[in-house]
PDB file of C-alpha atoms in Angstrom:
ATOM      1  CA  MET A   1    -137.217 162.732  35.543  1.00  0.00           C
ATOM      2  CA  ALA A   2    -133.585 161.918  35.190  1.00  0.00           C
ATOM      3  CA  LYS A   3    -132.891 158.313  34.510  1.00  0.00           C
ATOM      4  CA  LYS A   4    -130.984 156.425  37.145  1.00  0.00           C
ATOM      5  CA  ARG A   5    -127.670 155.239  35.939  1.00  0.00           C
ATOM      6  CA  PRO A   6    -127.228 151.508  36.151  1.00  0.00           C
ATOM      7  CA  GLN A   7    -124.933 150.672  39.034  1.00  0.00           C
ATOM      8  CA  THR A   8    -121.900 148.627  38.203  1.00  0.00           C
ATOM      9  CA  LYS A   9    -120.125 146.522  40.744  1.00  0.00           C
ATOM     10  CA  ALA A  10    -116.378 146.354  40.778  1.00  0.00           C
ATOM     11  CA  GLU A  11    -115.187 142.892  40.018  1.00  0.00           C
ATOM     12  CA  ARG A  12    -113.907 141.088  43.065  1.00  0.00           C
ATOM     13  CA  PRO A  13    -110.737 139.020  42.716  1.00  0.00           C
ATOM     14  CA  GLN A  14    -111.590 135.362  42.427  1.00  0.00           C
ATOM     15  CA  LEU A  15    -110.326 133.354  45.381  1.00  0.00           C
ATOM     16  CA  SER A  16    -109.714 129.629  45.387  1.00  0.00           C
ATOM     17  CA  ASP A  17    -111.374 127.641  48.165  1.00  0.00           C
ATOM     18  CA  ALA A  18    -108.087 127.365  50.040  1.00  0.00           C
ATOM     19  CA  GLU A  19    -107.543 131.164  49.907  1.00  0.00           C
ATOM     20  CA  VAL A  20    -110.889 132.074  51.474  1.00  0.00           C
ATOM     21  CA  PRO A  21    -110.096 133.178  55.046  1.00  0.00           C
ATOM     22  CA  VAL A  22    -112.183 132.076  58.025  1.00  0.00           C
ATOM     23  CA  VAL A  23    -114.583 134.747  59.344  1.00  0.00           C
ATOM     24  CA  GLY A  24    -117.590 134.847  61.646  1.00  0.00           C
ATOM     25  CA  ALA A  25    -120.454 132.522  60.701  1.00  0.00           C
ATOM     26  CA  ARG A  26    -122.901 135.414  60.087  1.00  0.00           C
ATOM     27  CA  GLU A  27    -120.460 137.673  58.247  1.00  0.00           C
ATOM     28  CA  PRO A  28    -120.435 137.954  54.428  1.00  0.00           C
ATOM     29  CA  CYS A  29    -118.317 135.238  52.865  1.00  0.00           C
ATOM     30  CA  PRO A  30    -114.961 136.698  51.753  1.00  0.00           C
ATOM     31  CA  CYS A  31    -115.312 134.908  48.413  1.00  0.00           C
ATOM     32  CA  GLY A  32    -117.760 137.636  47.303  1.00  0.00           C
ATOM     33  CA  SER A  33    -120.783 135.400  46.754  1.00  0.00           C
ATOM     34  CA  GLY A  34    -123.017 137.683  48.821  1.00  0.00           C
ATOM     35  CA  ARG A  35    -124.009 134.851  51.120  1.00  0.00           C
ATOM     36  CA  ARG A  36    -123.158 134.520  54.781  1.00  0.00           C
ATOM     37  CA  TYR A  37    -119.990 132.589  55.517  1.00  0.00           C
ATOM     38  CA  LYS A  38    -121.815 129.747  57.278  1.00  0.00           C
ATOM     39  CA  ALA A  39    -123.977 129.162  54.179  1.00  0.00           C
ATOM     40  CA  CYS A  40    -121.057 129.384  51.750  1.00  0.00           C
ATOM     41  CA  HIS A  41    -117.443 128.385  52.358  1.00  0.00           C
ATOM     42  CA  GLY A  42    -118.080 127.967  56.077  1.00  0.00           C
ATOM     43  CA  ARG A  43    -120.231 124.945  55.312  1.00  0.00           C
ATOM     44  CA  ALA A  44    -117.315 123.098  53.734  1.00  0.00           C
ATOM     45  CA  ALA A  45    -115.004 124.202  56.543  1.00  0.00           C
ATOM     46  CA  ALA A  46    -117.396 122.889  59.186  1.00  0.00           C
ATOM     47  CA  HIS A  47    -117.762 119.607  57.324  1.00  0.00           C
ATOM     48  CA  ALA A  48    -113.982 119.240  57.004  1.00  0.00           C
ATOM     49  CA  ALA A  49    -113.508 119.903  60.703  1.00  0.00           C
ATOM     50  CA  THR A  50    -115.868 117.065  61.606  1.00  0.00           C
ATOM     51  CA  GLU A  51    -114.215 114.556  59.254  1.00  0.00           C
ATOM     52  CA  LEU A  52    -111.697 113.412  61.844  1.00  0.00           C
ATOM     53  CA  VAL A  53    -109.046 110.998  60.617  1.00  0.00           C
ATOM     54  CA  GLN A  54    -108.322 108.834  63.650  1.00  0.00           C
ATOM     55  CA  ARG A  55    -104.862 107.701  62.485  1.00  0.00           C
ATOM     56  CA  PRO A  56    -103.445 110.536  60.348  1.00  0.00           C
ATOM     57  CA  PHE A  57     -99.940 109.004  60.254  1.00  0.00           C
ATOM     58  CA  GLU A  58    -101.037 105.478  59.337  1.00  0.00           C
ATOM     59  CA  GLY A  59     -98.952 104.126  56.482  1.00  0.00           C
ATOM     60  CA  LEU A  60     -95.982 106.407  57.147  1.00  0.00           C
ATOM     61  CA  PRO A  61     -92.691 104.809  58.210  1.00  0.00           C
ATOM     62  CA  GLY A  62     -92.341 105.254  61.965  1.00  0.00           C
ATOM     63  CA  GLU A  63     -96.022 105.983  62.651  1.00  0.00           C
ATOM     64  CA  CYS A  64     -95.454 105.530  66.386  1.00  0.00           C
ATOM     65  CA  ASP A  65     -92.582 108.033  66.386  1.00  0.00           C
ATOM     66  CA  TRP A  66     -94.707 110.548  64.440  1.00  0.00           C
ATOM     67  CA  VAL A  67     -97.280 110.320  67.240  1.00  0.00           C
ATOM     68  CA  ALA A  68     -94.594 110.699  69.904  1.00  0.00           C
ATOM     69  CA  LEU A  69     -93.102 113.782  68.261  1.00  0.00           C
ATOM     70  CA  ARG A  70     -96.561 115.294  67.849  1.00  0.00           C
ATOM     71  CA  GLU A  71     -97.724 114.725  71.438  1.00  0.00           C
ATOM     72  CA  LEU A  72     -94.912 113.756  73.812  1.00  0.00           C
ATOM     73  CA  VAL A  73     -91.459 114.999  72.810  1.00  0.00           C
ATOM     74  CA  PRO A  74     -90.539 118.657  73.334  1.00  0.00           C
ATOM     75  CA  ALA A  75     -87.538 119.053  71.017  1.00  0.00           C
ATOM     76  CA  ALA A  76     -86.750 116.683  68.163  1.00  0.00           C
ATOM     77  CA  THR A  77     -86.081 116.666  64.434  1.00  0.00           C
ATOM     78  CA  ALA A  78     -86.211 114.074  61.669  1.00  0.00           C
ATOM     79  CA  GLY A  79     -85.110 114.297  58.060  1.00  0.00           C
ATOM     80  CA  LEU A  80     -87.878 113.792  55.486  1.00  0.00           C
ATOM     81  CA  THR A  81     -87.424 112.251  52.042  1.00  0.00           C
ATOM     82  CA  LEU A  82     -89.813 113.409  49.331  1.00  0.00           C
ATOM     83  CA  LYS A  83     -91.263 110.861  46.917  1.00  0.00           C
ATOM     84  CA  ASP A  84     -90.415 113.002  43.868  1.00  0.00           C
ATOM     85  CA  GLY A  85     -87.092 114.276  45.180  1.00  0.00           C
ATOM     86  CA  LEU A  86     -86.150 117.745  46.377  1.00  0.00           C
ATOM     87  CA  PRO A  87     -87.100 120.750  44.228  1.00  0.00           C
ATOM     88  CA  GLU A  88     -84.311 122.902  42.864  1.00  0.00           C
ATOM     89  CA  GLY A  89     -83.008 125.248  45.529  1.00  0.00           C
ATOM     90  CA  VAL A  90     -84.225 123.126  48.459  1.00  0.00           C
ATOM     91  CA  PRO A  91     -81.237 121.285  49.964  1.00  0.00           C
ATOM     92  CA  SER A  92     -83.224 119.466  52.674  1.00  0.00           C
ATOM     93  CA  VAL A  93     -86.599 119.054  54.389  1.00  0.00           C
ATOM     94  CA  THR A  94     -86.656 118.493  58.144  1.00  0.00           C
ATOM     95  CA  LEU A  95     -89.563 117.751  60.454  1.00  0.00           C
ATOM     96  CA  ALA A  96     -89.362 119.595  63.792  1.00  0.00           C
ATOM     97  CA  THR A  97     -91.555 119.280  66.839  1.00  0.00           C
ATOM     98  CA  VAL A  98     -91.840 123.059  67.327  1.00  0.00           C
ATOM     99  CA  LEU A  99     -90.632 126.115  65.408  1.00  0.00           C
ATOM    100  CA  PRO A 100     -90.048 129.722  66.576  1.00  0.00           C
ATOM    101  CA  MET A 101     -93.249 131.650  67.282  1.00  0.00           C
ATOM    102  CA  ALA A 102     -95.137 128.395  66.603  1.00  0.00           C
ATOM    103  CA  TRP A 103     -94.709 128.837  62.844  1.00  0.00           C
ATOM    104  CA  PRO A 104     -96.198 125.914  60.910  1.00  0.00           C
ATOM    105  CA  ALA A 105     -93.157 125.902  58.597  1.00  0.00           C
ATOM    106  CA  LEU A 106     -90.075 127.927  57.729  1.00  0.00           C
ATOM    107  CA  ARG A 107     -88.080 128.289  54.523  1.00  0.00           C
ATOM    108  CA  ARG A 108     -84.610 129.158  55.729  1.00  0.00           C
ATOM    109  CA  ASP A 109     -82.238 131.595  54.055  1.00  0.00           C
ATOM    110  CA  ASP A 110     -80.309 128.691  52.517  1.00  0.00           C
ATOM    111  CA  GLY A 111     -83.530 127.313  50.985  1.00  0.00           C
ATOM    112  CA  SER A 112     -83.938 124.376  53.383  1.00  0.00           C
ATOM    113  CA  VAL A 113     -87.383 123.731  54.845  1.00  0.00           C
ATOM    114  CA  LEU A 114     -88.415 123.096  58.452  1.00  0.00           C
ATOM    115  CA  LEU A 115     -91.910 121.666  58.949  1.00  0.00           C
ATOM    116  CA  GLY A 116     -93.456 122.118  62.416  1.00  0.00           C
ATOM    117  CA  LEU A 117     -95.474 119.207  63.787  1.00  0.00           C
ATOM    118  CA  GLN A 118     -96.956 120.554  67.033  1.00  0.00           C
ATOM    119  CA  ASN A 119     -99.355 123.129  65.601  1.00  0.00           C
ATOM    120  CA  ASP A 120    -103.108 123.613  65.524  1.00  0.00           C
ATOM    121  CA  THR A 121    -104.603 122.581  62.202  1.00  0.00           C
ATOM    122  CA  ALA A 122    -107.797 123.642  60.468  1.00  0.00           C
ATOM    123  CA  SER A 123    -109.324 120.331  59.444  1.00  0.00           C
ATOM    124  CA  GLY A 124    -109.827 116.882  60.884  1.00  0.00           C
ATOM    125  CA  ASP A 125    -107.022 115.396  58.785  1.00  0.00           C
ATOM    126  CA  LEU A 126    -103.673 116.347  60.278  1.00  0.00           C
ATOM    127  CA  SER A 127    -101.810 114.616  57.462  1.00  0.00           C
ATOM    128  CA  ARG A 128    -103.566 116.676  54.776  1.00  0.00           C
ATOM    129  CA  ASP A 129    -102.973 119.935  56.659  1.00  0.00           C
ATOM    130  CA  LEU A 130     -99.267 119.174  57.098  1.00  0.00           C
ATOM    131  CA  ALA A 131     -98.929 118.221  53.436  1.00  0.00           C
ATOM    132  CA  ASP A 132    -100.471 121.542  52.403  1.00  0.00           C
ATOM    133  CA  ILE A 133     -98.070 123.447  54.664  1.00  0.00           C
ATOM    134  CA  LEU A 134     -95.118 121.462  53.304  1.00  0.00           C
ATOM    135  CA  GLN A 135     -96.036 122.153  49.683  1.00  0.00           C
ATOM    136  CA  ARG A 136     -96.305 125.877  50.322  1.00  0.00           C
ATOM    137  CA  ALA A 137     -93.022 125.896  52.259  1.00  0.00           C
ATOM    138  CA  LEU A 138     -91.233 124.307  49.287  1.00  0.00           C
ATOM    139  CA  GLN A 139     -92.405 127.230  47.139  1.00  0.00           C
ATOM    140  CA  ALA A 140     -91.931 130.022  49.689  1.00  0.00           C
ATOM    141  CA  ASP A 141     -89.239 132.641  49.351  1.00  0.00           C
ATOM    142  CA  PRO A 142     -86.074 131.828  51.322  1.00  0.00           C
ATOM    143  CA  GLY A 143     -86.061 133.434  54.750  1.00  0.00           C
ATOM    144  CA  THR A 144     -89.841 133.425  55.243  1.00  0.00           C
ATOM    145  CA  PRO A 145     -92.200 131.499  57.547  1.00  0.00           C
ATOM    146  CA  VAL A 146     -95.345 129.783  56.264  1.00  0.00           C
ATOM    147  CA  GLN A 147     -98.675 130.354  58.001  1.00  0.00           C
ATOM    148  CA  GLY A 148    -101.388 127.739  58.474  1.00  0.00           C
ATOM    149  CA  ARG A 149    -104.661 127.660  56.563  1.00  0.00           C
ATOM    150  CA  ARG A 150    -107.481 125.274  55.760  1.00  0.00           C
ATOM    151  CA  ALA A 151    -106.079 122.709  53.330  1.00  0.00           C
ATOM    152  CA  PRO A 152    -107.991 122.301  50.060  1.00  0.00           C
ATOM    153  CA  SER A 153    -110.397 119.388  50.175  1.00  0.00           C
ATOM    154  CA  GLY A 154    -109.042 116.489  48.188  1.00  0.00           C
ATOM    155  CA  GLY A 155    -105.483 117.788  48.420  1.00  0.00           C
ATOM    156  CA  PRO A 156    -102.524 115.468  48.934  1.00  0.00           C
ATOM    157  CA  ARG A 157    -101.606 113.973  52.291  1.00  0.00           C
ATOM    158  CA  LEU A 158     -98.157 113.305  53.720  1.00  0.00           C
ATOM    159  CA  GLN A 159     -98.533 109.721  52.510  1.00  0.00           C
ATOM    160  CA  ASP A 160     -98.705 111.109  48.937  1.00  0.00           C
ATOM    161  CA  LEU A 161     -95.674 113.395  49.230  1.00  0.00           C
ATOM    162  CA  LEU A 162     -93.154 111.400  51.278  1.00  0.00           C
ATOM    163  CA  ASP A 163     -91.054 108.414  50.229  1.00  0.00           C
ATOM    164  CA  LEU A 164     -92.694 105.557  52.145  1.00  0.00           C
ATOM    165  CA  ASP A 165     -89.594 103.390  51.784  1.00  0.00           C
ATOM    166  CA  ALA A 166     -87.288 105.907  53.473  1.00  0.00           C
ATOM    167  CA  PRO A 167     -86.582 105.399  57.195  1.00  0.00           C
ATOM    168  CA  PHE A 168     -87.933 107.831  59.767  1.00  0.00           C
ATOM    169  CA  GLU A 169     -85.218 108.447  62.366  1.00  0.00           C
ATOM    170  CA  PRO A 170     -86.005 111.103  64.992  1.00  0.00           C
ATOM    171  CA  VAL A 171     -83.185 112.853  66.821  1.00  0.00           C
ATOM    172  CA  VAL A 172     -84.107 114.138  70.284  1.00  0.00           C
ATOM    173  CA  HIS A 173     -82.466 117.413  71.339  1.00  0.00           C
ATOM    174  CA  SER A 174     -81.917 118.883  74.786  1.00  0.00           C
ATOM    175  CA  GLY A 175     -83.141 122.273  73.539  1.00  0.00           C
ATOM    176  CA  PHE A 176     -84.216 124.195  70.466  1.00  0.00           C
ATOM    177  CA  GLU A 177     -80.861 125.478  69.272  1.00  0.00           C
ATOM    178  CA  PHE A 178     -81.536 123.754  65.937  1.00  0.00           C
ATOM    179  CA  TRP A 179     -83.820 126.722  65.208  1.00  0.00           C
ATOM    180  CA  VAL A 180     -80.910 129.112  64.757  1.00  0.00           C
ATOM    181  CA  PRO A 181     -77.823 127.885  62.890  1.00  0.00           C
ATOM    182  CA  ASP A 182     -76.477 131.425  63.269  1.00  0.00           C
ATOM    183  CA  ALA A 183     -77.550 132.458  66.772  1.00  0.00           C
ATOM    184  CA  GLU A 184     -75.635 135.749  66.677  1.00  0.00           C
ATOM    185  CA  ASN A 185     -77.779 137.029  63.809  1.00  0.00           C
ATOM    186  CA  ALA A 186     -81.140 135.779  65.118  1.00  0.00           C
ATOM    187  CA  THR A 187     -83.879 138.379  65.515  1.00  0.00           C
ATOM    188  CA  PRO A 188     -84.844 139.441  69.055  1.00  0.00           C
ATOM    189  CA  GLU A 189     -88.216 137.737  68.593  1.00  0.00           C
ATOM    190  CA  VAL A 190     -86.617 134.407  67.689  1.00  0.00           C
ATOM    191  CA  THR A 191     -84.079 134.696  70.508  1.00  0.00           C
ATOM    192  CA  ALA A 192     -86.833 135.371  73.048  1.00  0.00           C
ATOM    193  CA  SER A 193     -88.920 132.491  71.689  1.00  0.00           C
ATOM    194  CA  LEU A 194     -85.879 130.191  71.945  1.00  0.00           C
ATOM    195  CA  GLU A 195     -85.276 131.136  75.558  1.00  0.00           C
ATOM    196  CA  ARG A 196     -88.912 130.506  76.497  1.00  0.00           C
ATOM    197  CA  ALA A 197     -88.981 127.164  74.706  1.00  0.00           C
ATOM    198  CA  ASN A 198     -85.758 125.945  76.305  1.00  0.00           C
ATOM    199  CA  ALA A 199     -87.021 126.915  79.763  1.00  0.00           C
ATOM    200  CA  ALA A 200     -90.202 124.860  79.283  1.00  0.00           C
ATOM    201  CA  ALA A 201     -88.637 121.771  77.677  1.00  0.00           C
ATOM    202  CA  ILE A 202     -88.732 118.574  79.760  1.00  0.00           C
ATOM    203  CA  PRO A 203     -85.522 116.495  79.474  1.00  0.00           C
ATOM    204  CA  THR A 204     -86.374 113.613  77.139  1.00  0.00           C
ATOM    205  CA  ALA A 205     -84.476 110.699  75.568  1.00  0.00           C
ATOM    206  CA  LYS A 206     -85.424 108.043  73.029  1.00  0.00           C
ATOM    207  CA  LEU A 207     -84.672 104.453  73.976  1.00  0.00           C
ATOM    208  CA  THR A 208     -82.460 102.631  71.485  1.00  0.00           C
ATOM    209  CA  GLY A 209     -83.409  99.007  72.190  1.00  0.00           C
ATOM    210  CA  VAL A 210     -87.155  99.236  71.466  1.00  0.00           C
ATOM    211  CA  ASP A 211     -89.248 101.294  69.074  1.00  0.00           C
ATOM    212  CA  ALA A 212     -90.966 104.586  69.961  1.00  0.00           C
ATOM    213  CA  ALA A 213     -90.279 104.519  73.724  1.00  0.00           C
ATOM    214  CA  TYR A 214     -89.355 107.857  75.308  1.00  0.00           C
ATOM    215  CA  TRP A 215     -87.954 108.498  78.779  1.00  0.00           C
ATOM    216  CA  CYS A 216     -88.607 111.883  80.352  1.00  0.00           C
ATOM    217  CA  GLN A 217     -87.601 113.593  83.578  1.00  0.00           C
ATOM    218  CA  THR A 218     -89.887 115.652  85.797  1.00  0.00           C
ATOM    219  CA  PRO A 219     -89.202 117.209  89.217  1.00  0.00           C
ATOM    220  CA  GLU A 220     -91.185 114.566  91.121  1.00  0.00           C
ATOM    221  CA  LYS A 221     -90.393 111.372  89.170  1.00  0.00           C
ATOM    222  CA  ASN A 222     -89.319 110.117  85.791  1.00  0.00           C
ATOM    223  CA  HIS A 223     -91.554 108.412  83.239  1.00  0.00           C
ATOM    224  CA  LEU A 224     -91.395 106.096  80.268  1.00  0.00           C
ATOM    225  CA  ARG A 225     -94.010 106.725  77.576  1.00  0.00           C
ATOM    226  CA  TRP A 226     -94.112 104.073  74.881  1.00  0.00           C
ATOM    227  CA  VAL A 227     -96.192 104.480  71.709  1.00  0.00           C
ATOM    228  CA  MET A 228     -97.349 101.042  70.539  1.00  0.00           C
ATOM    229  CA  PRO A 229     -98.793 100.021  67.155  1.00  0.00           C
ATOM    230  CA  HIS A 230    -101.039  97.178  68.342  1.00  0.00           C
ATOM    231  CA  PRO A 231    -104.869  97.382  68.181  1.00  0.00           C
ATOM    232  CA  GLU A 232    -106.082  99.023  71.382  1.00  0.00           C
ATOM    233  CA  GLU A 233    -108.341  96.236  72.658  1.00  0.00           C
ATOM    234  CA  GLN A 234    -105.717  93.562  72.043  1.00  0.00           C
ATOM    235  CA  LEU A 235    -103.022  95.664  73.704  1.00  0.00           C
ATOM    236  CA  LEU A 236    -105.144  96.396  76.779  1.00  0.00           C
ATOM    237  CA  ASP A 237    -105.892  92.687  77.165  1.00  0.00           C
ATOM    238  CA  ALA A 238    -102.176  91.886  76.973  1.00  0.00           C
ATOM    239  CA  LEU A 239    -101.247  94.609  79.465  1.00  0.00           C
ATOM    240  CA  ALA A 240    -103.978  93.365  81.808  1.00  0.00           C
ATOM    241  CA  ARG A 241    -102.610  89.804  81.658  1.00  0.00           C
ATOM    242  CA  LEU A 242     -99.139  91.049  82.590  1.00  0.00           C
ATOM    243  CA  HIS A 243    -100.424  93.439  85.255  1.00  0.00           C
ATOM    244  CA  ALA A 244    -102.492  90.750  86.975  1.00  0.00           C
ATOM    245  CA  ALA A 245     -99.462  88.437  86.965  1.00  0.00           C
ATOM    246  CA  GLY A 246     -97.225  91.127  88.495  1.00  0.00           C
ATOM    247  CA  ARG A 247     -95.102  91.291  85.338  1.00  0.00           C
ATOM    248  CA  SER A 248     -95.979  94.748  84.004  1.00  0.00           C
ATOM    249  CA  SER A 249     -93.247  96.760  85.743  1.00  0.00           C
ATOM    250  CA  LEU A 250     -89.851  97.756  84.382  1.00  0.00           C
ATOM    251  CA  GLY A 251     -87.937  96.895  87.522  1.00  0.00           C
ATOM    252  CA  GLU A 252     -87.901  97.748  91.207  1.00  0.00           C
ATOM    253  CA  GLY A 253     -89.802 100.909  92.074  1.00  0.00           C
ATOM    254  CA  THR A 254     -91.381 101.223  88.628  1.00  0.00           C
ATOM    255  CA  ARG A 255     -95.096 100.921  87.906  1.00  0.00           C
ATOM    256  CA  LEU A 256     -97.412 100.806  84.889  1.00  0.00           C
ATOM    257  CA  VAL A 257     -99.851 103.598  85.766  1.00  0.00           C
ATOM    258  CA  GLY A 258    -102.099 103.886  82.719  1.00  0.00           C
ATOM    259  CA  SER A 259    -102.008 104.993  79.114  1.00  0.00           C
ATOM    260  CA  PHE A 260    -102.698 107.791  76.656  1.00  0.00           C
ATOM    261  CA  ARG A 261    -104.706 107.440  73.475  1.00  0.00           C
ATOM    262  CA  ALA A 262    -103.228 109.580  70.705  1.00  0.00           C
ATOM    263  CA  HIS A 263    -103.954 109.637  66.952  1.00  0.00           C
ATOM    264  CA  GLY A 264    -105.430 106.162  67.017  1.00  0.00           C
ATOM    265  CA  LEU A 265    -102.581 104.541  68.960  1.00  0.00           C
ATOM    266  CA  THR A 266    -102.168 103.598  72.618  1.00  0.00           C
ATOM    267  CA  VAL A 267     -99.300 104.925  74.743  1.00  0.00           C
ATOM    268  CA  PRO A 268     -98.667 102.986  77.998  1.00  0.00           C
ATOM    269  CA  VAL A 269     -96.983 105.050  80.711  1.00  0.00           C
ATOM    270  CA  TRP A 270     -94.721 103.892  83.537  1.00  0.00           C
ATOM    271  CA  ASP A 271     -93.700 105.866  86.621  1.00  0.00           C
ATOM    272  CA  LEU A 272     -89.983 105.530  87.355  1.00  0.00           C
ATOM    273  CA  PRO A 273     -88.005 106.562  90.442  1.00  0.00           C
ATOM    274  CA  SER A 274     -86.262 109.897  89.927  1.00  0.00           C
ATOM    275  CA  GLY A 275     -82.875 108.164  89.888  1.00  0.00           C
ATOM    276  CA  VAL A 276     -83.754 105.851  86.982  1.00  0.00           C
ATOM    277  CA  THR A 277     -82.213 107.134  83.749  1.00  0.00           C
ATOM    278  CA  ALA A 278     -82.958 106.266  80.144  1.00  0.00           C
ATOM    279  CA  GLU A 279     -79.926 103.967  80.108  1.00  0.00           C
ATOM    280  CA  ASP A 280     -81.175 102.187  83.239  1.00  0.00           C
ATOM    281  CA  VAL A 281     -84.490 101.293  81.608  1.00  0.00           C
ATOM    282  CA  GLU A 282     -83.118 100.025  78.279  1.00  0.00           C
ATOM    283  CA  LYS A 283     -82.700  96.382  79.351  1.00  0.00           C
ATOM    284  CA  PRO A 284     -85.971  96.183  81.368  1.00  0.00           C
ATOM    285  CA  ALA A 285     -87.858  97.648  78.405  1.00  0.00           C
ATOM    286  CA  ALA A 286     -86.413  95.064  76.014  1.00  0.00           C
ATOM    287  CA  GLU A 287     -87.378  92.297  78.438  1.00  0.00           C
ATOM    288  CA  PHE A 288     -90.877  93.724  78.780  1.00  0.00           C
ATOM    289  CA  ALA A 289     -91.221  93.749  74.982  1.00  0.00           C
ATOM    290  CA  GLU A 290     -90.659  89.977  75.001  1.00  0.00           C
ATOM    291  CA  ARG A 291     -93.275  89.446  77.733  1.00  0.00           C
ATOM    292  CA  LEU A 292     -95.716  91.670  75.882  1.00  0.00           C
ATOM    293  CA  ALA A 293     -95.269  89.730  72.632  1.00  0.00           C
ATOM    294  CA  ALA A 294     -96.205  86.511  74.434  1.00  0.00           C
ATOM    295  CA  ALA A 295     -99.227  88.153  76.086  1.00  0.00           C
ATOM    296  CA  LEU A 296    -100.393  89.550  72.734  1.00  0.00           C
ATOM    297  CA  ALA A 297    -100.319  86.033  71.293  1.00  0.00           C
ATOM    298  CA  ALA A 298    -102.574  84.632  74.040  1.00  0.00           C
ATOM    299  CA  ASP A 299    -106.191  84.130  72.985  1.00  0.00           C
ATOM    300  CA  GLU A 300    -107.865  82.592  76.021  1.00  0.00           C
ATOM    301  CA  PRO A 301    -110.522  84.681  77.842  1.00  0.00           C
ATOM    302  CA  LEU A 302    -109.335  87.010  80.584  1.00  0.00           C
ATOM    303  CA  THR A 303    -109.574  85.702  84.136  1.00  0.00           C
ATOM    304  CA  ALA A 304    -111.434  87.612  86.839  1.00  0.00           C
ATOM    305  CA  ASP A 305    -108.171  89.137  88.091  1.00  0.00           C
ATOM    306  CA  GLU A 306    -107.177  90.098  84.565  1.00  0.00           C
ATOM    307  CA  ARG A 307    -110.554  91.717  83.922  1.00  0.00           C
ATOM    308  CA  ARG A 308    -110.145  93.785  87.084  1.00  0.00           C
ATOM    309  CA  ALA A 309    -106.648  94.790  86.003  1.00  0.00           C
ATOM    310  CA  ARG A 310    -107.982  95.754  82.580  1.00  0.00           C
ATOM    311  CA  GLY A 311    -110.718  97.865  84.147  1.00  0.00           C
ATOM    312  CA  GLY A 312    -108.135  99.715  86.193  1.00  0.00           C
ATOM    313  CA  LEU A 313    -105.989 100.415  83.146  1.00  0.00           C
ATOM    314  CA  THR A 314    -109.011 101.565  81.141  1.00  0.00           C
ATOM    315  CA  ASN A 315    -110.135 103.933  83.914  1.00  0.00           C
ATOM    316  CA  ARG A 316    -106.700 105.559  83.871  1.00  0.00           C
ATOM    317  CA  GLN A 317    -106.618 106.073  80.121  1.00  0.00           C
ATOM    318  CA  VAL A 318    -106.508 109.647  78.845  1.00  0.00           C
ATOM    319  CA  THR A 319    -107.256 110.682  75.248  1.00  0.00           C
ATOM    320  CA  LEU A 320    -104.816 113.299  73.930  1.00  0.00           C
ATOM    321  CA  SER A 321    -106.230 113.512  70.402  1.00  0.00           C
TER     322      SER A 321
END
């Protein structure tokens, strides 16, 4: 009998954990281990997805504005300062709410980097995912977008890459023209994406007299959405005290209607008459900030009326993330 020749397997390229793509749970793991994905790299991916970081932007300058740009503001940008300075060939790094075709990041032709904030991420730590995207964008070829992936476990976070002493100063735009410095040479895909984004953008403005408060205009009424850094329970108590005393509004025809919960922070929301502009609400918002500071300092138990007001506010709270 002829002897069977020993079979040799071609060597598979070795992939790092971050390079292993996501596949179906019962499919062979792309790393070449021979095991099913769910029993190999899928196990780490599932674990990472459940490790939710409640406040991913905690410790960054302007944490409240980071939350607002992630969840509330359609079109805005903010310059970012890297802790170790800009790499050679990268003139600037800019955070943007949204990028064309929902790209996570873009290395422009001139070498500058745009980092998109409003994107789906693969793990439970938004800061780590964004840091991974930023690092890859800094090394990408000019003129190319950067796609998302599962960030390596133990990789750096934004808090490790950014200068924590640099100010964070968002600029709100009326549209997404900042995507295309040279609109005449934009691709048809980018032009179409720009048109769709501009059509869907809600007019928004950032108040100048208080931190992280954003006015927006809708067909029925206007709103003020104000991201606040205070512990949730303490803030709800303070809002309840003001609401029960009839001091929670921002002027005639305005009303505190509830709040969002987003990335570990609370975002009170006021309904405003359609004629009330961002400029109109600047002074009332500053006055409310003073009333809120006094209510936050109070430590006596809530009265019956205040408890009822707090229950109403809690029942109208919506969790965004």
